[in-house]
Short mmCIF file of C-alpha atoms and ligand atoms in Angstrom, two decimals:
data_model
loop_
_atom_site.label_atom_id
_atom_site.label_comp_id
_atom_site.label_asym_id
_atom_site.label_seq_id
_atom_site.Cartn_x
_atom_site.Cartn_y
_atom_site.Cartn_z
CA MET A 1 174.04 75.90 157.34
CA THR A 2 171.04 74.66 155.13
CA PRO A 3 171.17 74.39 151.44
CA PHE A 4 168.66 77.37 151.45
CA ASP A 5 171.24 79.61 153.10
CA SER A 6 172.69 81.61 150.10
CA GLY A 7 170.35 84.87 151.31
CA SER A 8 169.01 84.81 147.36
CA THR A 9 165.20 85.46 147.30
CA ILE A 10 164.60 82.27 145.71
CA ASP A 11 166.14 80.17 148.27
CA GLU A 12 164.42 81.91 150.99
CA ILE A 13 161.00 81.02 149.16
CA LEU A 14 162.13 77.48 149.32
CA ALA A 15 163.10 77.51 152.55
CA THR A 16 160.07 78.87 153.58
CA ILE A 17 157.95 76.03 151.67
CA ALA A 18 160.28 73.38 152.94
CA ASP A 19 159.70 74.70 156.65
CA THR A 20 155.92 75.03 156.33
CA SER A 21 155.54 71.57 154.79
CA SER A 22 156.50 70.14 158.05
CA ASP A 23 153.59 72.06 159.62
CA VAL A 24 151.20 70.79 156.71
CA ARG A 25 152.24 67.13 157.43
CA GLU A 26 151.95 67.30 161.22
CA GLY A 27 148.36 68.64 160.89
CA LEU A 28 147.25 65.83 158.56
CA VAL A 29 146.39 63.19 161.42
CA GLU A 30 143.70 65.84 162.47
CA ASP A 31 142.25 66.96 159.21
CA ARG A 32 141.00 64.06 157.63
CA THR A 33 137.52 65.14 157.26
CA VAL A 34 135.73 66.40 154.33
CA SER A 35 134.87 69.85 154.47
CA ALA A 36 131.56 71.55 153.25
CA GLU A 37 133.39 73.97 150.62
CA THR A 38 134.32 73.53 147.08
CA ASN A 39 137.46 74.78 145.31
CA PRO A 40 137.28 76.85 142.06
CA SER A 41 137.33 73.95 140.20
CA GLY A 42 134.36 72.62 141.51
CA GLU A 43 136.07 69.80 143.63
CA THR A 44 135.18 69.06 147.39
CA GLN A 45 137.86 70.51 149.71
CA MET A 46 139.23 68.17 152.71
CA ALA A 47 139.96 70.34 155.90
CA ALA A 48 143.61 69.60 155.09
CA ASP A 49 143.37 71.30 151.73
CA ILE A 50 142.07 74.46 153.46
CA ARG A 51 144.37 74.38 156.21
CA ALA A 52 147.39 73.96 153.94
CA ASP A 53 146.52 76.82 151.85
CA GLU A 54 146.20 78.94 155.00
CA LEU A 55 149.55 77.82 156.33
CA PHE A 56 151.52 78.55 152.72
CA GLU A 57 149.57 81.71 152.20
CA ASP A 58 150.75 83.18 155.63
CA ALA A 59 154.22 81.91 155.27
CA VAL A 60 154.82 82.81 151.48
CA LEU A 61 153.67 86.24 151.73
CA ALA A 62 155.55 87.27 154.75
CA ASN A 63 158.55 87.64 152.34
CA ASP A 64 158.77 90.99 151.14
CA ASP A 65 160.05 89.73 147.63
CA VAL A 66 156.59 87.91 146.85
CA GLY A 67 154.08 90.13 145.37
CA THR A 68 151.29 87.40 144.80
CA TYR A 69 150.38 83.97 146.21
CA ALA A 70 147.88 82.27 144.08
CA SER A 71 146.36 78.88 144.94
CA GLU A 72 144.49 76.22 143.22
CA GLU A 73 141.99 76.53 146.59
CA ARG A 74 141.51 80.04 146.01
CA ALA A 75 139.20 81.83 143.16
CA ASP A 76 141.73 84.90 142.88
CA PRO A 77 145.49 85.46 143.36
CA ILE A 78 146.36 87.29 146.88
CA ASP A 79 148.43 90.53 146.43
CA GLY A 80 151.43 90.97 148.71
CA GLY A 81 152.79 94.18 147.44
CA ASP A 82 155.43 94.80 144.76
CA GLY A 83 157.64 91.81 145.16
CA ALA A 84 159.03 90.66 142.08
CA TYR A 85 158.39 87.23 142.74
CA HIS A 86 154.84 85.40 142.12
CA VAL A 87 154.15 81.86 143.83
CA ALA A 88 151.59 79.66 142.85
CA MET A 89 150.64 76.34 144.79
CA ASP A 90 148.68 73.40 144.95
CA PRO A 91 148.87 73.19 148.51
CA LEU A 92 147.84 69.56 148.92
CA ASP A 93 148.05 67.64 145.62
CA GLY A 94 146.01 64.33 145.68
CA SER A 95 144.15 65.09 148.90
CA SER A 96 141.51 62.31 148.07
CA ASN A 97 144.44 59.83 149.31
CA LEU A 98 144.30 61.21 152.74
CA ARG A 99 141.18 58.84 153.30
CA SER A 100 143.01 55.61 152.53
CA ASN A 101 146.49 56.93 153.73
CA ASN A 102 148.17 57.02 150.79
CA ALA A 103 151.02 59.43 149.55
CA MET A 104 150.42 63.36 148.69
CA GLY A 105 152.26 66.54 147.94
CA THR A 106 152.75 70.05 147.55
CA ILE A 107 153.45 71.61 144.47
CA PHE A 108 154.77 75.11 143.83
CA GLY A 109 155.96 77.59 140.93
CA VAL A 110 157.89 80.62 141.67
CA TYR A 111 156.90 82.82 138.28
CA THR A 112 158.38 86.39 137.41
CA GLU A 113 154.97 87.15 136.41
CA ARG A 114 151.65 87.48 138.25
CA PRO A 115 149.55 84.29 137.51
CA PRO A 116 147.94 83.38 135.24
CA ALA A 117 151.82 83.45 133.77
CA SER A 118 153.33 81.49 130.93
CA GLY A 119 155.52 78.26 132.09
CA ARG A 120 158.24 80.20 130.41
CA ASP A 121 158.00 82.91 133.29
CA LEU A 122 159.03 80.04 135.88
CA VAL A 123 162.54 80.44 137.84
CA ALA A 124 161.87 77.53 140.22
CA SER A 125 159.33 74.93 140.59
CA GLY A 126 159.23 71.92 142.65
CA PHE A 127 157.05 69.73 144.95
CA VAL A 128 157.17 68.03 148.39
CA LEU A 129 156.26 64.37 148.63
CA TYR A 130 154.58 63.44 151.91
CA GLY A 131 155.50 59.71 151.65
CA PRO A 132 157.05 57.40 154.00
CA ILE A 133 159.38 60.00 154.72
CA THR A 134 159.26 63.68 153.32
CA THR A 135 161.22 64.72 150.68
CA MET A 136 161.65 67.90 147.98
CA ILE A 137 162.25 68.08 144.56
CA VAL A 138 163.48 71.63 143.13
CA ALA A 139 164.14 72.85 139.72
CA ARG A 140 165.95 75.96 138.71
CA ASP A 141 168.65 77.12 136.68
CA ASP A 142 168.09 73.70 134.43
CA GLU A 143 168.86 71.64 137.25
CA VAL A 144 167.11 69.24 139.41
CA THR A 145 167.84 68.66 143.11
CA ASP A 146 166.15 66.50 145.73
CA TYR A 147 166.40 67.37 149.47
CA LEU A 148 165.21 65.46 152.48
CA LEU A 149 162.94 67.23 154.96
CA GLU A 150 162.88 65.02 157.52
CA LYS A 151 165.59 66.35 159.84
CA GLU A 152 165.69 69.95 161.39
CA ASN A 153 167.40 71.45 158.58
CA PRO A 154 167.05 70.13 154.90
CA GLN A 155 169.54 68.11 153.65
CA VAL A 156 170.58 67.39 150.03
CA LEU A 157 169.92 63.81 149.08
CA ALA A 158 170.79 64.02 145.28
CA GLU A 159 172.07 66.77 142.67
CA ASP A 160 171.75 66.62 139.07
CA VAL A 161 168.69 64.42 139.17
CA THR A 162 168.09 63.22 135.76
CA LEU A 163 165.58 60.56 134.47
CA PRO A 164 167.10 57.05 134.06
CA ASP A 165 167.65 56.26 130.36
CA ASP A 166 165.84 53.01 130.35
CA PRO A 167 162.33 53.67 131.61
CA THR A 168 160.17 51.09 133.52
CA VAL A 169 156.94 52.68 134.59
CA PHE A 170 153.76 54.49 133.70
CA GLY A 171 150.54 55.96 135.34
CA PHE A 172 147.60 57.27 133.07
CA GLY A 173 144.48 59.11 134.74
CA GLY A 174 141.24 59.77 133.72
CA ASP A 175 138.49 57.08 133.20
CA VAL A 176 139.31 54.38 130.27
CA PRO A 177 135.80 54.83 128.45
CA ASN A 178 136.65 58.46 128.41
CA TRP A 179 140.11 58.26 126.75
CA PRO A 180 140.01 59.20 123.24
CA GLU A 181 141.03 56.53 120.70
CA ASP A 182 144.48 57.81 119.89
CA PHE A 183 145.31 57.88 123.42
CA LEU A 184 144.01 54.54 123.96
CA ASP A 185 146.04 52.96 121.25
CA PHE A 186 148.90 54.57 122.60
CA ALA A 187 148.17 53.31 126.12
CA ARG A 188 147.64 49.72 125.13
CA GLU A 189 151.28 49.83 123.42
CA ILE A 190 152.82 51.38 126.66
CA GLU A 191 151.11 48.55 128.78
CA GLN A 192 152.94 45.82 126.97
CA GLU A 193 156.40 47.61 127.69
CA LEU A 194 156.20 49.17 131.26
CA LYS A 195 154.93 48.45 134.57
CA LEU A 196 151.56 50.29 135.90
CA ARG A 197 152.11 52.59 138.79
CA TYR A 198 149.19 54.89 139.38
CA GLY A 199 148.12 55.66 142.95
CA GLY A 200 145.95 59.01 142.29
CA ALA A 201 148.17 61.59 143.67
CA MET A 202 149.99 62.97 140.81
CA ILE A 203 153.28 63.80 142.83
CA ALA A 204 153.67 60.38 144.29
CA ASP A 205 153.16 59.22 140.62
CA ILE A 206 155.60 61.54 138.95
CA ASN A 207 158.34 61.08 141.41
CA GLN A 208 158.14 57.14 140.57
CA LEU A 209 159.28 58.29 136.97
CA LEU A 210 162.03 60.58 138.44
CA THR A 211 163.20 57.30 140.00
CA TYR A 212 162.58 54.81 137.52
CA GLY A 213 162.03 56.54 134.30
CA GLY A 214 158.50 56.44 132.43
CA ILE A 215 155.63 58.37 131.28
CA PHE A 216 152.60 60.05 133.36
CA ALA A 217 149.60 61.27 131.82
CA TYR A 218 146.48 62.83 132.51
CA PRO A 219 145.23 63.35 128.85
CA GLY A 220 142.53 65.25 127.27
CA LEU A 221 139.20 63.14 127.52
CA LYS A 222 136.30 62.85 125.52
CA GLU A 223 134.03 64.61 127.58
CA LYS A 224 136.78 67.01 128.85
CA PRO A 225 139.22 67.62 125.96
CA GLU A 226 141.36 70.01 128.62
CA GLY A 227 141.88 67.26 130.82
CA LYS A 228 142.07 67.53 134.73
CA LEU A 229 145.24 69.28 135.91
CA ARG A 230 145.57 72.70 136.27
CA LEU A 231 148.34 74.73 134.13
CA GLN A 232 149.31 77.12 136.78
CA PHE A 233 149.50 74.98 139.58
CA GLU A 234 150.44 71.42 138.42
CA GLY A 235 150.93 71.21 134.56
CA ASN A 236 153.61 74.08 134.38
CA PRO A 237 155.76 73.41 137.69
CA ILE A 238 155.96 69.65 136.94
CA ALA A 239 156.76 70.32 133.25
CA HIS A 240 159.49 72.55 134.36
CA VAL A 241 160.85 69.94 136.92
CA PHE A 242 160.82 67.03 133.98
CA GLU A 243 162.52 69.44 131.12
CA ALA A 244 165.18 70.17 133.62
CA ALA A 245 165.55 66.66 134.69
CA GLY A 246 166.50 65.94 130.68
CA GLY A 247 162.76 64.62 130.12
CA ALA A 248 160.00 66.31 128.18
CA SER A 249 156.52 67.49 128.72
CA SER A 250 153.59 67.77 126.15
CA THR A 251 149.82 68.68 126.03
CA GLY A 252 149.81 66.45 122.89
CA ASP A 253 150.82 69.46 121.03
CA GLY A 254 154.23 70.72 122.40
CA SER A 255 155.60 71.51 125.58
CA ILE A 256 153.17 72.28 128.47
CA LEU A 257 155.36 75.27 129.04
CA ASP A 258 154.42 77.15 125.78
CA THR A 259 150.53 76.68 126.55
CA GLU A 260 149.10 80.30 126.46
CA ALA A 261 147.88 81.26 130.16
CA GLU A 262 144.40 82.22 129.76
CA SER A 263 142.87 81.79 133.33
CA LEU A 264 144.23 81.27 136.72
CA HIS A 265 142.41 77.75 137.07
CA GLN A 266 142.65 76.80 133.36
CA ARG A 267 143.42 72.89 132.67
CA ALA A 268 145.31 71.47 130.17
CA PRO A 269 146.21 67.79 129.20
CA MET A 270 149.52 66.57 130.72
CA HIS A 271 152.13 64.40 129.77
CA VAL A 272 155.52 64.13 131.05
CA GLY A 273 158.60 61.86 131.08
CA ASN A 274 161.43 60.48 129.27
CA ALA A 275 161.72 62.44 126.15
CA GLU A 276 161.53 59.18 123.76
CA LEU A 277 158.07 58.36 125.26
CA ILE A 278 156.86 61.82 124.92
CA GLU A 279 157.69 61.83 121.33
CA ARG A 280 155.78 58.74 120.68
CA LEU A 281 152.97 60.04 122.26
CA GLU A 282 153.01 63.19 120.49
CA ALA A 283 153.15 61.02 117.14
CA ALA A 284 150.44 59.07 118.31
CA LEU A 285 147.94 61.81 119.04
CA ASP A 286 146.47 63.05 115.71
P1 FDP B 1 143.05 65.02 143.56
O1 FDP B 1 141.78 65.14 143.10
O2 FDP B 1 142.84 63.93 144.71
O3 FDP B 1 143.67 66.38 144.24
O4 FDP B 1 145.09 67.26 141.57
C1 FDP B 1 144.22 66.52 141.17
C2 FDP B 1 144.57 64.86 141.47
O5 FDP B 1 144.19 64.53 142.78
C3 FDP B 1 145.90 64.38 141.18
O6 FDP B 1 146.89 64.43 142.18
C4 FDP B 1 145.61 62.99 140.38
O7 FDP B 1 146.81 62.54 139.81
C5 FDP B 1 144.64 63.07 140.01
O8 FDP B 1 143.77 64.31 140.44
C6 FDP B 1 143.66 61.94 140.14
O9 FDP B 1 142.49 61.98 139.48
P2 FDP B 1 141.65 60.61 139.45
O10 FDP B 1 140.68 60.53 140.46
O11 FDP B 1 140.60 61.37 138.06
O12 FDP B 1 142.52 59.49 138.98
#
């Protein structure tokens, strides 16, 4: 028995993602080169980004209940038939960390509508963290579970994962001169209270928050008010995890999950963490 043996479609999709992530991890050692391609957001792709995307596409679309596979690495969603679930993925989050051999992740969202979809259409979401060990966080039915993927079959590490009450860490992305004044003032306050933990792979940074409590932000920037992170593949799935774990998410103006879905690769300012910190952030932003 594995934790994903219930026979439900969502469990089958989770089992597929867990299983495929071990192939993704195994391939990293050979795929540390930069490809000649750019993704639809204009970022240089690593060979590993392309490989992870192909592995997940094949595996996820093999399930007849999956209608669409959408990925940060592809311009358009790939249709897989008339399945009721639509999977959106960032196959390899933080792939610029490959060069320096730091942690990376895979992010997924299972939507009931074809992306671009509302965050309120998520029925499950989560991420795999390729750290010293491989773990997977899953949010569904308002509960968060942490799995160990190291052994042949996934094992539950912790059920009902919630953010610790007493937050200790923060990580803010984007170049500081490009932070708007109101965000900069808020950051200066937070620096006096929490310890900096920013590693350049969102998944690794936000897993620190789930472990220690705190706040992560990739804010809207002066030259790029929409920030960097993509709503369908990054913002929505991670907001769904944090809200299920008793925390909160915000674009600066309400929950990320309420952001109107306009296009597949749209970006949105992203702030997630302990609810009281997100409340303070919203009050600090004009
Ligand atoms: P990356 O470009 O390496 O894929 O998904 C975008 C992302 O990484 C996040 O994982 C990470 O938090 C952020 O970009 C890092 O951006 P900066 O280099 O601007 O800090």
